[in-house]
Amino acid sequence: LPRAYNPPCESYHQLRNISYSQLSTYPPVKIFIGIFTTIETFERRHLLRTLYRYEINTRQFNKYIENENKDLIDYRFILGKSNKPISEDIKLKFKIENEAFQDIIILDDDENLNDGKTYYYFKWVTENLIKRSVEDNTLNEYDYIVKTDDDSFINLKNLALNLRPFSQYTKHLYYGYMRTTNPDSSLKQYATGMIEVLSAKYAENIGNLNISKEELKNHHEDVWLAWILMVNDMNENWIDEQCLIYDDPRMLRYEPSKGSLIFPQTVTIHSLKEDWKWKEVIDYFYGVY
């Protein structure tokens, strides 16, 4: 992986004269991350689980933050109900994994790519995290709800730091790497599936929508999310982070603006589709691990 000490581009906050070192002076945040995965990807889940548990449990993402109040980050793996034959071996492995780690959520929807899994995720978040946190004060009340995939690496420390300055937007925020759409479309941009961050209020609003299964079919999930936000007047504070979120630099279709580099301030690296590609990423950010 080609490396750089400083980003070859300017982040959203740098463009507004907030340096990376200043991010820690803002109030801490509470984040819930839903990692979309499928039943067969045992090794990927275990890799992410090991990495994120290490980072969270050792408070690695707060290591250089003097603020007494720490960021809080939770995550779960998000699956739909299986809609195809599964071998007994896979069923048994999944049952053991689920009972052992208890960090898997199975949505009330069949497993799918572009037929509504995102909508049912936000419905689950609304019913099980947001509404229940009001009724049960032992549950965390999150500021931000994240949707990502199991081929994305998230640097938890950097995610939390870059969300901190948005504390005034905790009711109205949509954050990610934005792509533009067809100029003739009423929807001008959408956050890609590398990582999509919503304020808890936006997530709750989506979860409360009454959308039929038929209406959810054959929609590009990332475009659908932006569209549903737009048509329901959730169009405040769409934050475009063009620098710190990017595809694996080893891919041929890397983003030229990033110079095909990996750098310490990174929030997310996407398209790590083969497990071996993760080793250099983990070594870079965490040293001997």
Coordinates of N, CA, C and O in Angstrom, one line a residue, residues 90-159:
I90 N -23.3 -25.0 7.5 CA -23.4 -23.5 7.6 C -24.3 -23.1 8.8 O -24.1 -22.2 9.6
K91 N -25.5 -23.8 8.8 CA -26.5 -23.5 9.9 C -25.9 -23.7 11.3 O -26.1 -22.9 12.1
L92 N -25.1 -24.8 11.4 CA -24.5 -25.1 12.7 C -23.4 -24.1 13.1 O -23.4 -23.5 14.2
K93 N -22.6 -23.7 12.1 CA -21.5 -22.7 12.4 C -22.1 -21.4 12.7 O -21.7 -20.7 13.7
F94 N -23.2 -21.0 12.0 CA -23.9 -19.7 12.3 C -24.5 -19.7 13.7 O -24.4 -18.7 14.4
K95 N -25.2 -20.8 14.0 CA -25.8 -20.9 15.4 C -24.8 -20.8 16.5 O -25.0 -20.1 17.5
I96 N -23.6 -21.5 16.3 CA -22.6 -21.4 17.3 C -22.0 -20.0 17.4 O -21.8 -19.4 18.5
E97 N -21.8 -19.3 16.3 CA -21.3 -18.0 16.2 C -22.3 -17.0 16.9 O -21.9 -16.2 17.7
N98 N -23.5 -17.1 16.6 CA -24.6 -16.2 17.1 C -24.7 -16.4 18.6 O -24.8 -15.4 19.3
E99 N -24.6 -17.6 19.1 CA -24.8 -17.8 20.5 C -23.5 -17.4 21.3 O -23.6 -16.9 22.4
A100 N -22.4 -17.5 20.6 CA -21.1 -17.2 21.3 C -20.9 -15.7 21.4 O -20.5 -15.2 22.5
F101 N -21.2 -14.9 20.4 CA -20.9 -13.5 20.4 C -22.1 -12.6 20.6 O -21.9 -11.4 21.0
Q102 N -23.3 -13.0 20.2 CA -24.5 -12.2 20.4 C -24.4 -10.8 19.9 O -24.8 -9.8 20.5
D103 N -23.8 -10.7 18.7 CA -23.7 -9.4 18.1 C -24.2 -9.4 16.6 O -23.8 -8.6 15.8
I104 N -25.2 -10.3 16.4 CA -25.8 -10.4 15.0 C -27.2 -10.1 15.1 O -28.0 -10.6 16.0
I105 N -27.7 -9.3 14.2 CA -29.1 -8.9 14.1 C -29.7 -9.5 12.8 O -29.1 -9.3 11.8
I106 N -30.8 -10.2 13.0 CA -31.5 -10.8 11.8 C -32.7 -10.0 11.6 O -33.6 -10.0 12.4
L107 N -32.8 -9.3 10.5 CA -33.9 -8.4 10.2 C -35.2 -9.1 9.8 O -35.1 -10.3 9.4
D108 N -36.3 -8.5 9.9 CA -37.6 -9.0 9.5 C -37.8 -8.9 8.0 O -38.7 -8.2 7.6
D109 N -36.8 -9.4 7.3 CA -36.9 -9.2 5.8 C -35.9 -10.3 5.2 O -34.9 -10.6 5.9
D110 N -36.2 -10.8 4.0 CA -35.3 -11.7 3.4 C -34.0 -11.0 3.1 O -33.9 -9.8 2.8
E111 N -32.9 -11.8 3.1 CA -31.6 -11.3 2.7 C -31.7 -10.7 1.2 O -32.2 -11.4 0.3
N112 N -31.2 -9.5 1.0 CA -31.2 -9.0 -0.3 C -30.2 -7.8 -0.4 O -29.7 -7.4 0.6
L113 N -29.9 -7.4 -1.7 CA -29.0 -6.3 -1.9 C -29.7 -5.0 -2.2 O -29.4 -4.0 -1.6
N114 N -30.7 -5.0 -3.0 CA -31.4 -3.8 -3.4 C -32.9 -3.9 -3.3 O -33.6 -3.2 -4.1
D115 N -33.4 -4.7 -2.4 CA -34.9 -4.8 -2.2 C -35.4 -4.5 -0.8 O -36.4 -5.0 -0.3
G116 N -34.7 -3.5 -0.1 CA -35.3 -3.0 1.1 C -34.5 -3.3 2.4 O -35.0 -3.0 3.5
K117 N -33.3 -4.0 2.3 CA -32.6 -4.3 3.5 C -32.3 -3.0 4.3 O -32.4 -3.1 5.6
T118 N -32.0 -2.0 3.7 CA -31.6 -0.7 4.4 C -32.8 -0.2 5.1 O -32.7 0.3 6.3
Y119 N -34.0 -0.2 4.5 CA -35.2 0.3 5.2 C -35.5 -0.6 6.4 O -35.8 0.0 7.5
Y120 N -35.4 -1.9 6.3 CA -35.7 -2.7 7.5 C -34.6 -2.6 8.6 O -34.9 -2.8 9.8
Y121 N -33.4 -2.2 8.2 CA -32.4 -1.9 9.2 C -32.8 -0.7 10.0 O -32.7 -0.7 11.2
F122 N -33.2 0.3 9.4 CA -33.6 1.5 10.1 C -34.9 1.3 10.9 O -35.1 1.9 12.0
K123 N -35.8 0.4 10.4 CA -36.9 0.0 11.2 C -36.5 -0.7 12.5 O -37.0 -0.4 13.6
W124 N -35.5 -1.6 12.4 CA -35.0 -2.3 13.6 C -34.3 -1.3 14.5 O -34.6 -1.3 15.7
V125 N -33.5 -0.4 14.0 CA -32.9 0.6 14.8 C -33.9 1.5 15.6 O -33.8 1.7 16.8
T126 N -35.0 1.9 14.9 CA -36.0 2.7 15.5 C -36.7 2.0 16.6 O -36.9 2.5 17.7
E127 N -37.1 0.7 16.4 CA -37.8 0.0 17.4 C -37.0 -0.5 18.6 O -37.4 -0.5 19.7
N128 N -35.7 -0.9 18.3 CA -34.9 -1.6 19.3 C -33.8 -0.7 19.9 O -33.3 -1.1 21.0
L129 N -33.5 0.4 19.3 CA -32.5 1.3 19.9 C -33.1 2.6 20.3 O -32.9 3.0 21.5
I130 N -33.7 3.3 19.4 CA -34.1 4.7 19.6 C -35.4 4.7 20.6 O -35.3 5.4 21.6
K131 N -36.4 4.0 20.2 CA -37.6 4.0 21.1 C -37.4 3.3 22.4 O -37.8 3.8 23.5
R132 N -36.6 2.2 22.4 CA -36.4 1.5 23.7 C -35.5 2.3 24.6 O -35.5 2.2 25.8
S133 N -34.6 3.1 24.0 CA -33.7 3.9 24.9 C -34.5 5.0 25.7 O -34.1 5.4 26.8
V134 N -35.7 5.4 25.2 CA -36.5 6.3 25.9 C -37.2 5.5 27.1 O -37.3 6.1 28.2
E135 N -37.6 4.3 26.8 CA -38.3 3.5 27.9 C -37.3 2.9 28.9 O -37.7 2.6 30.0
D136 N -36.1 2.5 28.5 CA -35.2 1.8 29.3 C -33.9 2.6 29.4 O -33.1 2.7 28.5
N137 N -33.7 3.2 30.6 CA -32.5 4.1 30.7 C -31.2 3.4 30.8 O -30.1 4.0 31.0
T138 N -31.2 2.0 30.7 CA -30.0 1.3 30.7 C -29.4 1.2 29.3 O -28.3 0.8 29.1
L139 N -30.2 1.6 28.3 CA -29.8 1.6 26.9 C -29.1 2.9 26.5 O -29.5 3.9 27.0
N140 N -28.2 2.8 25.6 CA -27.5 4.0 25.1 C -28.4 4.8 24.2 O -29.1 4.2 23.3
E141 N -28.4 6.1 24.3 CA -29.1 7.0 23.4 C -28.1 7.5 22.4 O -27.2 8.3 22.7
Y142 N -28.1 7.1 21.2 CA -27.1 7.4 20.2 C -27.3 8.7 19.5 O -28.5 9.1 19.3
D143 N -26.2 9.4 19.1 CA -26.3 10.6 18.3 C -26.4 10.2 16.8 O -27.1 10.9 16.1
Y144 N -25.7 9.2 16.4 CA -25.5 8.9 15.0 C -25.7 7.4 14.7 O -25.2 6.6 15.5
I145 N -26.4 7.1 13.6 CA -26.6 5.7 13.2 C -25.8 5.5 11.9 O -26.0 6.3 10.9
V146 N -25.0 4.5 11.8 CA -24.1 4.2 10.7 C -24.6 3.0 9.9 O -24.9 2.0 10.6
K147 N -24.6 3.0 8.6 CA -24.7 1.8 7.8 C -23.5 1.7 7.0 O -23.0 2.6 6.3
T148 N -22.9 0.5 7.0 CA -21.7 0.2 6.2 C -21.7 -1.3 5.8 O -22.7 -2.0 6.2
D149 N -20.8 -1.7 5.1 CA -20.7 -3.1 4.6 C -19.5 -3.8 5.2 O -18.5 -3.1 5.7
D150 N -19.4 -5.1 5.1 CA -18.3 -5.8 5.7 C -17.0 -5.8 4.9 O -16.0 -6.4 5.2
D151 N -17.0 -5.1 3.8 CA -15.8 -4.9 3.0 C -15.2 -3.5 3.2 O -14.4 -3.0 2.5
S152 N -15.7 -2.8 4.3 CA -15.2 -1.5 4.6 C -14.5 -1.5 6.0 O -15.0 -2.0 6.9
F153 N -13.3 -0.9 6.0 CA -12.6 -0.7 7.3 C -13.0 0.7 7.8 O -12.9 1.6 7.0
I154 N -13.4 0.7 9.0 CA -13.6 2.0 9.7 C -12.6 2.3 10.8 O -12.5 1.4 11.7
N155 N -11.9 3.4 10.7 CA -11.1 3.8 11.8 C -12.0 4.4 12.8 O -12.4 5.6 12.6
L156 N -12.3 3.7 13.9 CA -13.3 4.2 14.9 C -12.9 5.6 15.5 O -13.8 6.4 15.7
K157 N -11.6 5.7 15.8 CA -11.2 6.9 16.4 C -11.4 8.1 15.5 O -12.0 9.1 15.9
N158 N -11.1 7.9 14.2 CA -11.2 9.0 13.3 C -12.7 9.3 12.9 O -13.1 10.5 12.7
L159 N -13.5 8.3 12.9 CA -14.9 8.5 12.7 C -15.5 9.3 13.8 O -16.2 10.3 13.5

